[in-house]
Short mmCIF file of C-alpha atoms in Angstrom, two decimals:
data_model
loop_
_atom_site.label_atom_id
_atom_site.label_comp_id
_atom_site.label_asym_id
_atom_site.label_seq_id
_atom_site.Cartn_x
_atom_site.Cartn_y
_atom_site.Cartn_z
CA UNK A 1 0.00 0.00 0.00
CA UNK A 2 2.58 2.39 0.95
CA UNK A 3 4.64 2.08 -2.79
CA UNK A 4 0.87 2.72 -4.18
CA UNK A 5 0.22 5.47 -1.87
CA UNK A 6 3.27 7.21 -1.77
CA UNK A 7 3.21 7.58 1.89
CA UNK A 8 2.94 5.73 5.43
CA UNK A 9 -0.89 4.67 5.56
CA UNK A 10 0.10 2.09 8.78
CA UNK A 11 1.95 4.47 10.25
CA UNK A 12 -0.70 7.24 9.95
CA UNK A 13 -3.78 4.84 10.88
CA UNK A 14 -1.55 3.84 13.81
CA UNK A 15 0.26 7.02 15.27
CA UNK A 16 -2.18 10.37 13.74
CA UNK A 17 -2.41 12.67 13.92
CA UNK A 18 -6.10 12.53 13.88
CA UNK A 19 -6.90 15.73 11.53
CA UNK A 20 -4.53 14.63 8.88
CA UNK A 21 -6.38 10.75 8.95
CA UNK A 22 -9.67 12.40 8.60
CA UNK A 23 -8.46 14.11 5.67
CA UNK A 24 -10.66 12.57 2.50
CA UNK A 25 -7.56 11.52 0.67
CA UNK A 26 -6.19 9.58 3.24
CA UNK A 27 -9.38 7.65 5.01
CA UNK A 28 -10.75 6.69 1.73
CA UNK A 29 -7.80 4.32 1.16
CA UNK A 30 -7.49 3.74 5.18
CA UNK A 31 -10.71 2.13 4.24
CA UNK A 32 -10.31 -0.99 1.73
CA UNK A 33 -7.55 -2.06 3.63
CA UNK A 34 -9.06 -2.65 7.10
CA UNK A 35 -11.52 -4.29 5.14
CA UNK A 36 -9.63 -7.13 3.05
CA UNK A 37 -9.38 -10.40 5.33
CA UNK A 38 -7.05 -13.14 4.17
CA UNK A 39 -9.00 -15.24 5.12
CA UNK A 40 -10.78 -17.21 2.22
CA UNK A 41 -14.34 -18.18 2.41
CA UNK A 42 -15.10 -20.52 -0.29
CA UNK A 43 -18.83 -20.84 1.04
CA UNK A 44 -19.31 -16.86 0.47
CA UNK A 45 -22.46 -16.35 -1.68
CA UNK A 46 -22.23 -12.43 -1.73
CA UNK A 47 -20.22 -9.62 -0.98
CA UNK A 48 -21.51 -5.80 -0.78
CA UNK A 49 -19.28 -2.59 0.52
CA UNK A 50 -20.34 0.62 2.00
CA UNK A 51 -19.15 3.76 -0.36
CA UNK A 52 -15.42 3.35 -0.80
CA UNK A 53 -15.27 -0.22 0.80
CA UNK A 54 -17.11 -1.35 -2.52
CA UNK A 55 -13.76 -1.02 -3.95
CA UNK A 56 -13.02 -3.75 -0.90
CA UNK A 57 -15.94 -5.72 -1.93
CA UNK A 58 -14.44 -6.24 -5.68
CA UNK A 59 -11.34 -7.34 -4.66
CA UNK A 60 -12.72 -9.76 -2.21
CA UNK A 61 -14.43 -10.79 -5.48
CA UNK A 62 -11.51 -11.03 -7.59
CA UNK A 63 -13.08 -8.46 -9.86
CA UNK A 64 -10.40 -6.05 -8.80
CA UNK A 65 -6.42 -6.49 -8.20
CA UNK A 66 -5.56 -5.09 -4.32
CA UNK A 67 -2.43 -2.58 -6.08
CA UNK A 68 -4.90 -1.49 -8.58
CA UNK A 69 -7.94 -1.00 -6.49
CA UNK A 70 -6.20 0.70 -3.98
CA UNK A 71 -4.59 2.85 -6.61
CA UNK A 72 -8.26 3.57 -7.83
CA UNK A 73 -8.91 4.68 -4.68
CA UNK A 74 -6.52 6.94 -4.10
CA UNK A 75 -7.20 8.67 -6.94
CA UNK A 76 -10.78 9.19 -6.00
CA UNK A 77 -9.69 10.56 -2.43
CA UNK A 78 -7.90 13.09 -3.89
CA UNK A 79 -10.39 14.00 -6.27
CA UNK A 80 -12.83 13.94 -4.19
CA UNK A 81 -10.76 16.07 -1.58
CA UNK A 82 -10.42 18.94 -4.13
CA UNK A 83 -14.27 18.86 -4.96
CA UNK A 84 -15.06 19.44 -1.17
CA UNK A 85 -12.46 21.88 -0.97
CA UNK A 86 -14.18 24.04 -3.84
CA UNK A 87 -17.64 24.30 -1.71
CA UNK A 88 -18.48 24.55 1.91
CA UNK A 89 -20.52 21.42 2.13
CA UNK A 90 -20.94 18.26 4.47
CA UNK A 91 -23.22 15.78 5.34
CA UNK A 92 -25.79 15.28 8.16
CA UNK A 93 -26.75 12.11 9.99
CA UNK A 94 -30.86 11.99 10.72
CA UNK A 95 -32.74 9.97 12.31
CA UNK A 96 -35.78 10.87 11.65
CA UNK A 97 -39.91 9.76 13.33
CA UNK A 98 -42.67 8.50 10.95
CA UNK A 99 -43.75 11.37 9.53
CA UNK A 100 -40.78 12.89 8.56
CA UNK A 101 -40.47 13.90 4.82
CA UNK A 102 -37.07 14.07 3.83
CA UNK A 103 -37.35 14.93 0.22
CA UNK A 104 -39.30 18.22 1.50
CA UNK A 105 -37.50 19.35 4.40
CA UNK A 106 -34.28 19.47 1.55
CA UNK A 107 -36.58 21.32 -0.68
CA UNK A 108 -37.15 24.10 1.86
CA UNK A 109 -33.24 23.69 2.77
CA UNK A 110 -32.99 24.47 -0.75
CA UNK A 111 -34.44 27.76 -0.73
CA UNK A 112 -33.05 29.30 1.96
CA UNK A 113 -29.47 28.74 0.97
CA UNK A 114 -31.30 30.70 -2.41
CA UNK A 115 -32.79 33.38 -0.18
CA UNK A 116 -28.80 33.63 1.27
CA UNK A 117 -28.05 33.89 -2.60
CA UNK A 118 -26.54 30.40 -3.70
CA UNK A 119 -27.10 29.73 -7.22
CA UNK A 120 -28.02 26.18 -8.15
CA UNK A 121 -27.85 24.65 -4.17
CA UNK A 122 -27.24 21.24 -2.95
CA UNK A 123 -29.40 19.58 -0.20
CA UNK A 124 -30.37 15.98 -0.82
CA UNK A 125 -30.76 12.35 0.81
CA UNK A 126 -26.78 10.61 -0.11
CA UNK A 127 -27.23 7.43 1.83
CA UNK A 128 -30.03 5.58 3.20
CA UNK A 129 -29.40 3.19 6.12
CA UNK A 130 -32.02 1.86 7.55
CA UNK A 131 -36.23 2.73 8.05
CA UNK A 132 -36.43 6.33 9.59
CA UNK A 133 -32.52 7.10 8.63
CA UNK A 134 -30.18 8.53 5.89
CA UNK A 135 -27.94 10.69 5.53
CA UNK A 136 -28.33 14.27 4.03
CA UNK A 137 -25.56 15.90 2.18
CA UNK A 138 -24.98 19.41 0.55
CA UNK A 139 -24.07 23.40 1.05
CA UNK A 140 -23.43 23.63 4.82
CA UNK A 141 -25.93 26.36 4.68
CA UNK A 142 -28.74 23.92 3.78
CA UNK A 143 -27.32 21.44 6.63
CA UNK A 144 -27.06 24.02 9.53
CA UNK A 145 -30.88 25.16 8.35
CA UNK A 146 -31.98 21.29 8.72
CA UNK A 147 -30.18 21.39 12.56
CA UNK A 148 -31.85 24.52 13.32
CA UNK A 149 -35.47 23.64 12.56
CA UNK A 150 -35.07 19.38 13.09
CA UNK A 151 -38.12 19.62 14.89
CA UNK A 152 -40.48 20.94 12.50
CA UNK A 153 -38.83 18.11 9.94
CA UNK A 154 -39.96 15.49 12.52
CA UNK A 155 -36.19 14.87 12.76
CA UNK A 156 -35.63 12.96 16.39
CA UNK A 157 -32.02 13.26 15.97
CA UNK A 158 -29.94 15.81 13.51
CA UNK A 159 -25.64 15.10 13.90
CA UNK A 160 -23.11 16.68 11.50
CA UNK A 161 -20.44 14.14 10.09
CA UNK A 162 -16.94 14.44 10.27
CA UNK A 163 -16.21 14.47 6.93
CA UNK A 164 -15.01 17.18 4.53
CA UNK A 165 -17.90 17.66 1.70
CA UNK A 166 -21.07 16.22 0.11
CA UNK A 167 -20.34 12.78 -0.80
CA UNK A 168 -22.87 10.90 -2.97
CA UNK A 169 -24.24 14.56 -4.33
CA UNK A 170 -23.43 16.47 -7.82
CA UNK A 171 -20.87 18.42 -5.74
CA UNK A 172 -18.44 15.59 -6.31
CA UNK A 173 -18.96 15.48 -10.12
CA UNK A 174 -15.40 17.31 -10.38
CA UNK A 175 -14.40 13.60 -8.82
CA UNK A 176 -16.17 11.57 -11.92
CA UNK A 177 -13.45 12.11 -14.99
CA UNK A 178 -10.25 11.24 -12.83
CA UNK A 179 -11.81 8.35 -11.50
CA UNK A 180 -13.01 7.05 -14.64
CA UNK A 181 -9.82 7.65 -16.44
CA UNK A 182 -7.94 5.35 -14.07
CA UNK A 183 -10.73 2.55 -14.40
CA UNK A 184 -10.73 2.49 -18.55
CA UNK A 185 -6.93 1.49 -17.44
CA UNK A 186 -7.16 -1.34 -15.20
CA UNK A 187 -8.45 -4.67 -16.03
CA UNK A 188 -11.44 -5.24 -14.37
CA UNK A 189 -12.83 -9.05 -14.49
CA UNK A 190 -16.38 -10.46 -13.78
CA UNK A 191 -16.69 -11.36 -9.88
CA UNK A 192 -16.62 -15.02 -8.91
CA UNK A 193 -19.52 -14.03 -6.70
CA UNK A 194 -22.29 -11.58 -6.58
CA UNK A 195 -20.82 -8.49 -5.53
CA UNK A 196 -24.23 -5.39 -4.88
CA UNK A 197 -24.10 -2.20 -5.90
CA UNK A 198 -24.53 1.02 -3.54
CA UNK A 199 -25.94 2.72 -7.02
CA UNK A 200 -29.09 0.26 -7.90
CA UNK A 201 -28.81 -2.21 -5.22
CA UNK A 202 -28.33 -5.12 -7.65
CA UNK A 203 -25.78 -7.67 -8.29
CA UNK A 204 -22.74 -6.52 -11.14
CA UNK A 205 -23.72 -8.09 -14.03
CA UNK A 206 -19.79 -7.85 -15.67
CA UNK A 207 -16.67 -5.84 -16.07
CA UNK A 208 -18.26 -2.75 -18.09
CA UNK A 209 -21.10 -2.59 -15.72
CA UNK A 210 -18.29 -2.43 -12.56
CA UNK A 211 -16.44 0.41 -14.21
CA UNK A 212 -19.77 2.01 -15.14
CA UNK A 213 -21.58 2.01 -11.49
CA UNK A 214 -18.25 2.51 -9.36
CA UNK A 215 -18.01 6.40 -11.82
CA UNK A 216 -21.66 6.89 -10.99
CA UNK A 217 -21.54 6.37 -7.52
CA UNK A 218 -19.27 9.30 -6.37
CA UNK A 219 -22.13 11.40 -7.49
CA UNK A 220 -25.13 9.06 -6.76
CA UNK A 221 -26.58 8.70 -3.06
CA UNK A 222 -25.86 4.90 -1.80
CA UNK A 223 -28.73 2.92 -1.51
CA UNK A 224 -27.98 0.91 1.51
CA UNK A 225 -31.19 -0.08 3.12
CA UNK A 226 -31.95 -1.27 -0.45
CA UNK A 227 -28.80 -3.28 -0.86
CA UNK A 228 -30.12 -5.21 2.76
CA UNK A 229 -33.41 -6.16 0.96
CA UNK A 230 -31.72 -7.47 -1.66
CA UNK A 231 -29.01 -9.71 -0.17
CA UNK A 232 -31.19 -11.03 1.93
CA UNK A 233 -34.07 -11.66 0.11
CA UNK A 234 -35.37 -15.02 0.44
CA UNK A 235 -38.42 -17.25 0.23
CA UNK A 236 -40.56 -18.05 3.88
CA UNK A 237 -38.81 -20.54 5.93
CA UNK A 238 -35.35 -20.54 4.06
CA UNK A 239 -32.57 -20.09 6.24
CA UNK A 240 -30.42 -16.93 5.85
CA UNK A 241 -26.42 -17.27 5.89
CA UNK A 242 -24.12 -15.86 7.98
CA UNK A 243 -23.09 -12.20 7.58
CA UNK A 244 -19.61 -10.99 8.42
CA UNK A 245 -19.05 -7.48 8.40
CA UNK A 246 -14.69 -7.15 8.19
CA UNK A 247 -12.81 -4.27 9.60
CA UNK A 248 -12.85 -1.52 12.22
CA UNK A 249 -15.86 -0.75 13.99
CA UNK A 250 -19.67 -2.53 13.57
CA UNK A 251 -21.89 0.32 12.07
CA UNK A 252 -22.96 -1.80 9.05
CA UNK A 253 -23.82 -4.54 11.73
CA UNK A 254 -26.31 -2.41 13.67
CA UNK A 255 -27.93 -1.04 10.36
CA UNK A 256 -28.87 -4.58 9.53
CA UNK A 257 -29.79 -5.05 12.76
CA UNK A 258 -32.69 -2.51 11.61
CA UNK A 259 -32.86 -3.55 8.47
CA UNK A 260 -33.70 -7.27 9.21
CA UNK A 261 -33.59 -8.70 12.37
CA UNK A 262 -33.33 -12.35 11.80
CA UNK A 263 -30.67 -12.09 9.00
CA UNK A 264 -28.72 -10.13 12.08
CA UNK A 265 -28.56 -13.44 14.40
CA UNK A 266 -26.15 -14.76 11.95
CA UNK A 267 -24.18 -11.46 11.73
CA UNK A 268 -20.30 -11.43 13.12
CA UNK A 269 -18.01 -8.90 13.32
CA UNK A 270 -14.45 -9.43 12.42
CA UNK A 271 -12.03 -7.46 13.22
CA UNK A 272 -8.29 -7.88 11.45
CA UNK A 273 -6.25 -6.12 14.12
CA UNK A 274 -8.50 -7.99 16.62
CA UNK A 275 -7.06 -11.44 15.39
CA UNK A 276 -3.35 -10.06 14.84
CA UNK A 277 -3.16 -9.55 18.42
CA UNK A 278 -4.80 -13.03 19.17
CA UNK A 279 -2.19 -14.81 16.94
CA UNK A 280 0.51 -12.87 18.71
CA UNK A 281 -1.12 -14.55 22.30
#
């Protein structure tokens, strides 16, 4: 990683600081590789990653080569890093009751970053997690208006992310030609399992459809909740496989926990550094 990179990733993931790991061009590849387990598991029927750790999902896959993903992905960091840089933007975390309408509470968002004189604004749903949560990304503007009046939105819970701009929104399309430059030069092969997109929420059909969907989803919101529904979709009575969710931290765990409960009792978390220090015991 570090000859891809150009730099210390361990060492920065390790030691900090903090501020500079946070950085977009340095946690996006941080990302794959907590997320790659050596272990093999010949039984795996499907493989999905959240954002970036799609990229981690493909190589699992053997759609993608580790080098050249993670070379992929550094070049999307860094475009991506100089998008958010461009516009004061960021994303919000909501949680949000029954009656909350999401698409209209970004509308009105909308217009009052207009009324503060922003031409063409951003304010729109970039991921969706679970029932009654996504995430809402766009001119900071738009987010601190959503904060401000959460209540009227029905919004039980309103959090700013730390992260530097609108993922998943048109404010990234500066991000779209570098990365799809660098993906019309690596070899991309079909998967040897079904791999789900965050863009549709279906299985990768082949090659031209990975390099296709992985462009569009800088700029397209990722359809998580979706993506649950789909993996484990299954007739009555049919048993649902075990789910292993690899790397740091068990966020994706507790979405599917809302998402669907009984595919969650056969949900593990694994955590690489976790069994490092077990094989060191």
């Amino acid at each position: 990683a570090e000859k891809v990179l150009g730099y210390d990733l361990l060492s920065l993931c390790l030691e900090g600081p903090r501020d500079a790991l946070d950085r977009t061009q340095h946690c996006q590849p941080a990302a794959p590789l907590g997320s790659v387990s050596p272990q093999v598991v010949e039984r795996c029927v499907a493989a999905a990653g959240y954002s970036v750790g799609e990229f981690a999902a493909l190589v699992f896959a053997g759609a993608l080569g580790f080098a050249e993903a993670l070379y992929a992905v550094k070049v999307r960091a860094e475009a991506m890093q100089k998008a958010s840089e461009a516009v004061p933007s960021g994303m919000l975390s909501v949680v949000g009751r029954r009656e909350a309408n999401y698409k209209f509470a970004c509308l009105e968002a909308r217009k009052h970053c207009e009324s503060l004189g922003i031409e063409n604004p951003v304010c729109t749903v970039s991921n969706y997690l679970f029932p009654d949560s996504r995430v809402i990304a766009g001119h900071l503007q738009a987010l601190e208006f959503l904060q401000e009046n959460a209540r009227k939105y029905y919004f039980k819970r309103a959090k700013m992310l730390p992260v530097s701009g609108a993922f998943h929104t048109r404010l990234m399309e500066p991000a779209v030609e570098p990365l799809a430059e660098v993906l019309k030069s690596i070899e991309i092969q079909k998967p040897l399992l079904c791999v789900y997109s965050n863009v549709d929420g279906k299985k990768y059909m082949h090659s031209k459809h990975i390099q296709k969907l992985l462009v569009k989803q800088v700029v397209s919101p990722v359809l998580w909740e979706q993506t649950m529904h789909s993996v484990y979709e299954r007739k009555q009575g049919t048993e649902f496989p075990y789910t292993y969710e690899v790397g740091p931290g068990n966020q994706l765990g507790a979405i599917l926990k809302q998402c669907n409960l009984k595919a969650w009792k056969q949900y593990k978390h694994v955590d690489d550094l976790e069994d490092e220090e077990e094989a060191e015991i």
